Short mmCIF file of N, CA and C in Angstrom, two decimals:
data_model
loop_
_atom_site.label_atom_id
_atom_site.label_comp_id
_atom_site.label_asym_id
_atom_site.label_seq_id
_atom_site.Cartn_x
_atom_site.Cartn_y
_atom_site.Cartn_z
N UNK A 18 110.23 97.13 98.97
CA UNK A 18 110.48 97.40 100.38
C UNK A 18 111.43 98.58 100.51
N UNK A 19 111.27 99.11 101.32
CA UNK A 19 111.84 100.71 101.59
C UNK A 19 113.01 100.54 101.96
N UNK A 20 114.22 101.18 102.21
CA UNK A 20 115.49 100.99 102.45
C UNK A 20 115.00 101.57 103.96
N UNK A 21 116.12 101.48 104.80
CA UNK A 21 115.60 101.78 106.41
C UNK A 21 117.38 102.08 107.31
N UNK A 22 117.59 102.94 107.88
CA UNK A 22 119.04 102.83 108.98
C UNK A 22 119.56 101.78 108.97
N UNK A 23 119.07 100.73 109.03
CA UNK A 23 119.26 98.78 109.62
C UNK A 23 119.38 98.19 107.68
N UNK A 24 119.09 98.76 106.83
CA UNK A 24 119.15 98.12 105.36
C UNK A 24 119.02 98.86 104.26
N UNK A 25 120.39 99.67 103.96
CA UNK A 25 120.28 100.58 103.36
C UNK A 25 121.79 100.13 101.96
N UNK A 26 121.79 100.61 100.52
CA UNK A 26 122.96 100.15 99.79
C UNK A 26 124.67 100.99 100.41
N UNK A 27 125.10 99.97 99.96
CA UNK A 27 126.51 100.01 100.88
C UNK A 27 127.27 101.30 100.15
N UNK A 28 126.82 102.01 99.27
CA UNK A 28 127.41 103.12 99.07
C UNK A 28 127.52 103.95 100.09
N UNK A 29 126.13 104.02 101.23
CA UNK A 29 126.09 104.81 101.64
C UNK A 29 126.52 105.05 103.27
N UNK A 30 127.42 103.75 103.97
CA UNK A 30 128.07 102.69 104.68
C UNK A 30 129.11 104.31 105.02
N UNK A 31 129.79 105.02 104.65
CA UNK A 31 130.26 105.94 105.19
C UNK A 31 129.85 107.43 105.24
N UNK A 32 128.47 107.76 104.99
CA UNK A 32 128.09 108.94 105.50
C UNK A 32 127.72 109.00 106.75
N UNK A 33 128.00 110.74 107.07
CA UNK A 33 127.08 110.82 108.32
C UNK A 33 125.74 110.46 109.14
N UNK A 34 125.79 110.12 109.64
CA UNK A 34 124.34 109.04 110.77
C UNK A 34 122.95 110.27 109.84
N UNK A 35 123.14 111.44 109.84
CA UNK A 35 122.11 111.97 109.33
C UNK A 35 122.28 112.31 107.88
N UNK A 36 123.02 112.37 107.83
CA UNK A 36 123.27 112.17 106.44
C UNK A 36 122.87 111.51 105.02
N UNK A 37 123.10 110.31 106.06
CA UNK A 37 122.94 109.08 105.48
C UNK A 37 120.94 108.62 105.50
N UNK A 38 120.82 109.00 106.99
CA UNK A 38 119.32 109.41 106.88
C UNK A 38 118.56 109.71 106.21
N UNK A 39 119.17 110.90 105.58
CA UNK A 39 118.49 112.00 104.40
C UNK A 39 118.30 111.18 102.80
N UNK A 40 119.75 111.03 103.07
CA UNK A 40 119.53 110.38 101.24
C UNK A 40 118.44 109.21 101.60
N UNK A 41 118.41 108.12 103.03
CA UNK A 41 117.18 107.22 102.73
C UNK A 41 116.54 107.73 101.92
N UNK A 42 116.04 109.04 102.69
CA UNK A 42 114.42 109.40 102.86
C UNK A 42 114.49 109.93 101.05
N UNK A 43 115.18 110.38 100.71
CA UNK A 43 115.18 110.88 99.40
C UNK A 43 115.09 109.35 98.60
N UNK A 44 116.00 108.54 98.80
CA UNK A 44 115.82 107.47 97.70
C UNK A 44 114.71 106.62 97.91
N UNK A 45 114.03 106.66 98.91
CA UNK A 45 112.98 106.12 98.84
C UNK A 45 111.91 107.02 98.45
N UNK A 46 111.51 108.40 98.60
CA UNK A 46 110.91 108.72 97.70
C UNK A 46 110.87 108.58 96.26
N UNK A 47 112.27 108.79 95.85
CA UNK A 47 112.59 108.55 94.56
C UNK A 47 112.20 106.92 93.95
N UNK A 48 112.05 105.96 94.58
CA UNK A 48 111.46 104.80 94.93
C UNK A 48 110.15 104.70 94.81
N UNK A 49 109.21 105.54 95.34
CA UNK A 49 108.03 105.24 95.29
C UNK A 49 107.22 106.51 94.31
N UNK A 50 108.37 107.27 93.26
CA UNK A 50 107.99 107.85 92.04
C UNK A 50 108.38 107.02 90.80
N UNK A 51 108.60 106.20 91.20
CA UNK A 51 108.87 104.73 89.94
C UNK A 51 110.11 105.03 89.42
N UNK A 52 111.23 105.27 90.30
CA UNK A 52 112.78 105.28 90.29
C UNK A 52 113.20 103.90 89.94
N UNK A 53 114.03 103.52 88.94
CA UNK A 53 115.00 102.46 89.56
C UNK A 53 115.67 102.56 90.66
N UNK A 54 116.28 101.71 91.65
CA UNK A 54 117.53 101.45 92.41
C UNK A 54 118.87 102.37 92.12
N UNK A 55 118.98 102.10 90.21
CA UNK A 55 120.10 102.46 89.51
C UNK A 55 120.39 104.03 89.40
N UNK A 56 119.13 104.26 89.69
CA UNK A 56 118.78 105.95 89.23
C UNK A 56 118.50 106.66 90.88
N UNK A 57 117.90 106.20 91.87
CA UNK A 57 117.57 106.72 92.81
C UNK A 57 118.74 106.79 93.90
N UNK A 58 119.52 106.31 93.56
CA UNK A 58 120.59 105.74 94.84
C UNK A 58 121.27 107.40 94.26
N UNK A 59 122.16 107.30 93.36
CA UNK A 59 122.98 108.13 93.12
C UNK A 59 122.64 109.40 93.14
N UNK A 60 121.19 109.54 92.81
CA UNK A 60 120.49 110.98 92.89
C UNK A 60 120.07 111.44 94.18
N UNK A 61 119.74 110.58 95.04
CA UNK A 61 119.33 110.22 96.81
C UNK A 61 120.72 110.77 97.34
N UNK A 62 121.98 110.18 96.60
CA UNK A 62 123.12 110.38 97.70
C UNK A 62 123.52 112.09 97.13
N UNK A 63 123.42 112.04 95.70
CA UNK A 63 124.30 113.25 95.61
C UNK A 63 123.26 114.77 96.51
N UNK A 64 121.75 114.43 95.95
CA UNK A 64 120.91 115.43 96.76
C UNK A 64 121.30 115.59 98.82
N UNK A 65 121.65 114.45 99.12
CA UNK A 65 121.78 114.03 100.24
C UNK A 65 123.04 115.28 100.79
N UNK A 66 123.76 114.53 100.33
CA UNK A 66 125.07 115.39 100.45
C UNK A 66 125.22 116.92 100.58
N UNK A 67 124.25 117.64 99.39
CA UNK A 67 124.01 119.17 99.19
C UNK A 67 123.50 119.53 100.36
N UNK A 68 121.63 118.89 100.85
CA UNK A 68 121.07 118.87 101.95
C UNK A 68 121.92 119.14 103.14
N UNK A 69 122.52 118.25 103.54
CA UNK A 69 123.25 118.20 104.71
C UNK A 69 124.49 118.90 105.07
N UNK A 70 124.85 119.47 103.64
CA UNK A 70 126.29 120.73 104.01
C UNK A 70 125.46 121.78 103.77
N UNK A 71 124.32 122.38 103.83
CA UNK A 71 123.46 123.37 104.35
C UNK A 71 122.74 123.32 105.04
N UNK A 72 122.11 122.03 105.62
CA UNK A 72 121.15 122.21 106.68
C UNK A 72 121.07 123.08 108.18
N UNK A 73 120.39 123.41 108.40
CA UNK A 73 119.99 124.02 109.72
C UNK A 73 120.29 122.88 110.86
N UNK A 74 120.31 123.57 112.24
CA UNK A 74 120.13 122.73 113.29
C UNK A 74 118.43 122.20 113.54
N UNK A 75 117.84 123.03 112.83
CA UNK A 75 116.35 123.03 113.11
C UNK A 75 115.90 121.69 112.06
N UNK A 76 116.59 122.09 110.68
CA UNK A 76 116.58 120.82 109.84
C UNK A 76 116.81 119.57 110.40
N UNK A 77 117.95 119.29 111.13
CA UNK A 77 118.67 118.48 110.97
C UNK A 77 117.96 117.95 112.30
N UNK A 78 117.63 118.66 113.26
CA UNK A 78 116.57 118.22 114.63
C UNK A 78 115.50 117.27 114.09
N UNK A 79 114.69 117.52 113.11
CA UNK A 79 113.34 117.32 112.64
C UNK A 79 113.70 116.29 111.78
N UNK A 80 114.74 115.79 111.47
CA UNK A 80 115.21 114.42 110.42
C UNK A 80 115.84 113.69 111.42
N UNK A 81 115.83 113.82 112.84
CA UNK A 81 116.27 112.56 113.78
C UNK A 81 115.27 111.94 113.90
N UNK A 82 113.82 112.92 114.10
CA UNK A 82 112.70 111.66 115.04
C UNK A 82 111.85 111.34 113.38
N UNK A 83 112.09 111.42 111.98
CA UNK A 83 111.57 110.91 111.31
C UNK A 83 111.51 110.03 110.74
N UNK A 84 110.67 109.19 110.46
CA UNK A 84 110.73 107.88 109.55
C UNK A 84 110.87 107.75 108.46
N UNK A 85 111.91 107.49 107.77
CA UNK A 85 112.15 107.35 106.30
C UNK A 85 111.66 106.48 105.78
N UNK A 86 111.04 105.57 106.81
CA UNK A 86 110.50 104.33 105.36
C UNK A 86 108.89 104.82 104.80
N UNK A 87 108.63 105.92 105.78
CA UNK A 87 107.28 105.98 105.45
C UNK A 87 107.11 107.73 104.41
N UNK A 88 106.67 107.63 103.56
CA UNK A 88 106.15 108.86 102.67
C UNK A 88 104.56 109.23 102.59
N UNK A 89 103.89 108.15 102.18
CA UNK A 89 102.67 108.39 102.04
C UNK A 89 101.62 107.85 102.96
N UNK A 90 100.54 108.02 103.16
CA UNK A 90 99.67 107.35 103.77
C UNK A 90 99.17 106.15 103.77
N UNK A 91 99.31 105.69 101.92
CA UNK A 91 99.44 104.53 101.52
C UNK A 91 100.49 104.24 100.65
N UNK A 92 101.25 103.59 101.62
CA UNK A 92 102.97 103.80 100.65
C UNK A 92 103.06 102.84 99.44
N UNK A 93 103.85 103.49 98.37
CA UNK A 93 103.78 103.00 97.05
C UNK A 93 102.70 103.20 96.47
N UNK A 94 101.21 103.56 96.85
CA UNK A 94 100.33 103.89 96.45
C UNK A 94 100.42 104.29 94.89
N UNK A 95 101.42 105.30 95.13
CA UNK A 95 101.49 106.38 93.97
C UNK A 95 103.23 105.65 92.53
N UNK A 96 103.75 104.66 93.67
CA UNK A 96 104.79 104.49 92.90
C UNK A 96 104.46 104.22 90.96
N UNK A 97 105.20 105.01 90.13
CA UNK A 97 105.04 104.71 88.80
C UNK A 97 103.92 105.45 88.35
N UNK A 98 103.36 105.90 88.93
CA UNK A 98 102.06 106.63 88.19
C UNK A 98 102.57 108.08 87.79
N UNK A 99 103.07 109.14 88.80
CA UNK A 99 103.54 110.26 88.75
C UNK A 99 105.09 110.03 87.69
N UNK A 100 105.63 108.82 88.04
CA UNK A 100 107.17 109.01 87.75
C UNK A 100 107.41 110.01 86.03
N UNK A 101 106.48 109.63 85.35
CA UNK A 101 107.16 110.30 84.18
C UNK A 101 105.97 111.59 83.96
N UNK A 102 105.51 112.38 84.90
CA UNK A 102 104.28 113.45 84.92
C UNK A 102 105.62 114.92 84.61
N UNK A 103 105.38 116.05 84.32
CA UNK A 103 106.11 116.87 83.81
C UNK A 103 107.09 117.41 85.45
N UNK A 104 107.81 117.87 85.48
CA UNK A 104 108.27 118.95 86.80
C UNK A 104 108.30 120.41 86.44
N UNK A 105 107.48 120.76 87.72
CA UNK A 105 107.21 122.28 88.09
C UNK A 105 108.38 122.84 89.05
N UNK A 106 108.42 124.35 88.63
CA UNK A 106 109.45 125.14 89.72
C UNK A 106 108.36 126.59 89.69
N UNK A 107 107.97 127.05 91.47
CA UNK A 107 107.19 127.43 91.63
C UNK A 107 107.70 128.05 92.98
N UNK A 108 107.17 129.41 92.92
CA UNK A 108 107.66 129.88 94.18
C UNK A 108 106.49 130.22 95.36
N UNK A 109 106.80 129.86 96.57
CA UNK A 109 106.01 129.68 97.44
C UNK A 109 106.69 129.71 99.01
N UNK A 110 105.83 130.15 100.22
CA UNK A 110 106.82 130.52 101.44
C UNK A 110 107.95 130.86 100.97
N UNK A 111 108.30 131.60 100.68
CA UNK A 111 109.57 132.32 100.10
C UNK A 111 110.64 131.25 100.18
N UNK A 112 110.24 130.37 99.32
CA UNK A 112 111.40 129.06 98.78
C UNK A 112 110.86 129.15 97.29
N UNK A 113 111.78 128.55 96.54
CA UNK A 113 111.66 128.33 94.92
C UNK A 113 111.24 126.87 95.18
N UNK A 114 110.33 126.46 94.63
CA UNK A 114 110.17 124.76 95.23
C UNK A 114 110.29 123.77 93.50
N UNK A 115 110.54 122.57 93.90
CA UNK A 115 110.64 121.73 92.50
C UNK A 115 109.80 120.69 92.94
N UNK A 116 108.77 120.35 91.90
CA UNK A 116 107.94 119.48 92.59
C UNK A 116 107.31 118.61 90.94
N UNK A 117 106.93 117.59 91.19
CA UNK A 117 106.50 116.62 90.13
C UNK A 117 104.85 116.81 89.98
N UNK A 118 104.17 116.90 88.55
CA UNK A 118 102.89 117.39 88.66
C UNK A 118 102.12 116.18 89.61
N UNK A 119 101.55 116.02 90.34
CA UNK A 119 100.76 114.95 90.94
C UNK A 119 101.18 114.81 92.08
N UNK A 120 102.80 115.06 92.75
CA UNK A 120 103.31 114.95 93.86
C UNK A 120 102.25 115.23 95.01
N UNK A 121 102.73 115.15 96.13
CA UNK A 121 102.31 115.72 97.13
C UNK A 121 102.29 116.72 97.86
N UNK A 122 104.02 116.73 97.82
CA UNK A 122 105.21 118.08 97.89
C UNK A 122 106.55 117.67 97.20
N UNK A 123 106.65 119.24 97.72
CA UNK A 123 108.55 119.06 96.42
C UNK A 123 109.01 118.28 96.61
N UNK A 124 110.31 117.86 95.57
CA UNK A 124 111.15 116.78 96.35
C UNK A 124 112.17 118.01 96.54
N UNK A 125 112.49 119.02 96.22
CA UNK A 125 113.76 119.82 96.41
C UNK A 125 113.03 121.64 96.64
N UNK A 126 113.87 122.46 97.56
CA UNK A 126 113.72 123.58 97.82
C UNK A 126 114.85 124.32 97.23
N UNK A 127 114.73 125.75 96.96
CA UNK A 127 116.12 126.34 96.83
C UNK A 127 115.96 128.03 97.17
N UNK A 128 116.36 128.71 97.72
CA UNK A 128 116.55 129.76 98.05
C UNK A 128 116.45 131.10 96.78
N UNK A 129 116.84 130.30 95.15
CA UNK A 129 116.90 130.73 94.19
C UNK A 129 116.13 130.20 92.74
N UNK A 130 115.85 130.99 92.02
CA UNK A 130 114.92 130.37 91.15
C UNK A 130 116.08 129.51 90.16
N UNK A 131 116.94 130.09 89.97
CA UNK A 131 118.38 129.15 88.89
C UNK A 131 118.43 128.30 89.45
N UNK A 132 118.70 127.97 90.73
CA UNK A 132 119.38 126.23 90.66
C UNK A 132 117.93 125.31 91.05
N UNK A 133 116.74 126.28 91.41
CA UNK A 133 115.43 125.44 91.33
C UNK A 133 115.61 125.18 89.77
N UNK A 134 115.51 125.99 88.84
CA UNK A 134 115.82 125.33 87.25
C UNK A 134 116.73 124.15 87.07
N UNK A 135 117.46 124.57 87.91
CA UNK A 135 118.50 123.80 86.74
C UNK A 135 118.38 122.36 87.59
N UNK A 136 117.55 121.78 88.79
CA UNK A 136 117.08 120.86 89.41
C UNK A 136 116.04 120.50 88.86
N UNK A 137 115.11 120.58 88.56
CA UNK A 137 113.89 120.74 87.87
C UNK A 137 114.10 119.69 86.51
N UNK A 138 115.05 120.81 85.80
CA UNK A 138 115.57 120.66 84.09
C UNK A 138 116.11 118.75 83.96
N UNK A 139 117.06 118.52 85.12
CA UNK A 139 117.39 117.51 85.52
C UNK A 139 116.42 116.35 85.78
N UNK A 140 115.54 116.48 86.44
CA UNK A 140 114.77 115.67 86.57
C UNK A 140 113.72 115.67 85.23
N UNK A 141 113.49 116.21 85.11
CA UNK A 141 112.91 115.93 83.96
C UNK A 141 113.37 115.43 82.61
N UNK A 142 114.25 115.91 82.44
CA UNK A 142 115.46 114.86 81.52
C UNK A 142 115.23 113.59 81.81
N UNK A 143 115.71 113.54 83.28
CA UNK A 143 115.95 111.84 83.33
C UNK A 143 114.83 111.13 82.92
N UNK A 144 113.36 111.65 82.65
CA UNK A 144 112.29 110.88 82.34
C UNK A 144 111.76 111.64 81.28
N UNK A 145 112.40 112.42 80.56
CA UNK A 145 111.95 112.46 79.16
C UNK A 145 110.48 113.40 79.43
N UNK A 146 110.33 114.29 80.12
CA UNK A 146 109.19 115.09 80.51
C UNK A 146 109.78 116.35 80.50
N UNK A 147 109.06 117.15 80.84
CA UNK A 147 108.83 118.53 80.22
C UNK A 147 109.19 119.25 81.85
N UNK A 148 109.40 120.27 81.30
CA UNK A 148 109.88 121.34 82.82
C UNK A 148 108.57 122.76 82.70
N UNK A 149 108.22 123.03 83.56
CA UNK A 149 107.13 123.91 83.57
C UNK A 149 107.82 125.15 85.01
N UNK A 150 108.56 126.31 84.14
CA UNK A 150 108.66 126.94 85.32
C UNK A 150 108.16 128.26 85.05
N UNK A 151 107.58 129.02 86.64
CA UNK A 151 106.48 129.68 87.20
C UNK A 151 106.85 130.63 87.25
N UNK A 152 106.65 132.31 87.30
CA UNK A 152 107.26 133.08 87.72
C UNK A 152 107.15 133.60 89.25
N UNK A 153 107.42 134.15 89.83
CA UNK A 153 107.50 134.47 91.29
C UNK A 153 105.58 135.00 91.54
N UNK A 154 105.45 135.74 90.75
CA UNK A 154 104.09 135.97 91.07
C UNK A 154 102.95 135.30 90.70
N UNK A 155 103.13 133.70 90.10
CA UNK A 155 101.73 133.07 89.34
C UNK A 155 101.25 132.42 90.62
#
């Protein structure tokens, strides 16, 4: 079951109302890529955190009316199947994007191809998979 505003872990009991939003929506993705709890919470909050001391007003508009419990069309569908598939860093709409082979979309954007690496490099560590990065023109 998805974490939600109304039932979410108490770490996250003092972030900002959107804030706190964000990491949901992140740890429940991270949730339905066959995350532990143990692993998704802390990676949900710390991504959370970055997100939200850069976000836009335009960002941060478009994460009020969204639903975090929902990701896919058929949710969990995909949980555990992708989780240990390699991560790609790939540039596209002029964002560096980090995305899991099978995903849907990224889980992370970056303005730069280094810290798309070094996000990427990370995740893939944590599951023992391989990093596949792109150059600006493939």
């Amino acid at each position: 079951m998805p974490y939600s505003m109304n039932d979410y872990p108490d770490s996250l009991k003092n972030m900002e109302k959107l804030e706190r939003k964000k990491a949901i929506d992140i740890i429940n993705a991270l949730l339905e890529e066959g995350y532990d709890d143990g692993r998704a919470i802390p990676i949900g909050t710390d991504q959370a955190k970055e997100w939200y001391s850069d976000a836009s007003k335009k960002e941060l508009d478009e994460l009020k009316s969204k639903d975090v419990t929902e990701h896919e069309d058929d949710p969990g569908q995909q949980g555990g199947k992708i989780a240990d598939n390699d991560v790609e860093v790939f540039f596209e709409d002029d964002e560096w994007k980090v995305q899991t082979k099978g995903a849907k979309r990224p889980s992370n954007t970056y303005d730069n191809k280094n810290d798309a690496t070094k996000r990427a490099k990370e995740i893939a560590e944590n599951r023992g998979a391989e990093t596949i990065i792109h150059n600006k023109n493939e």
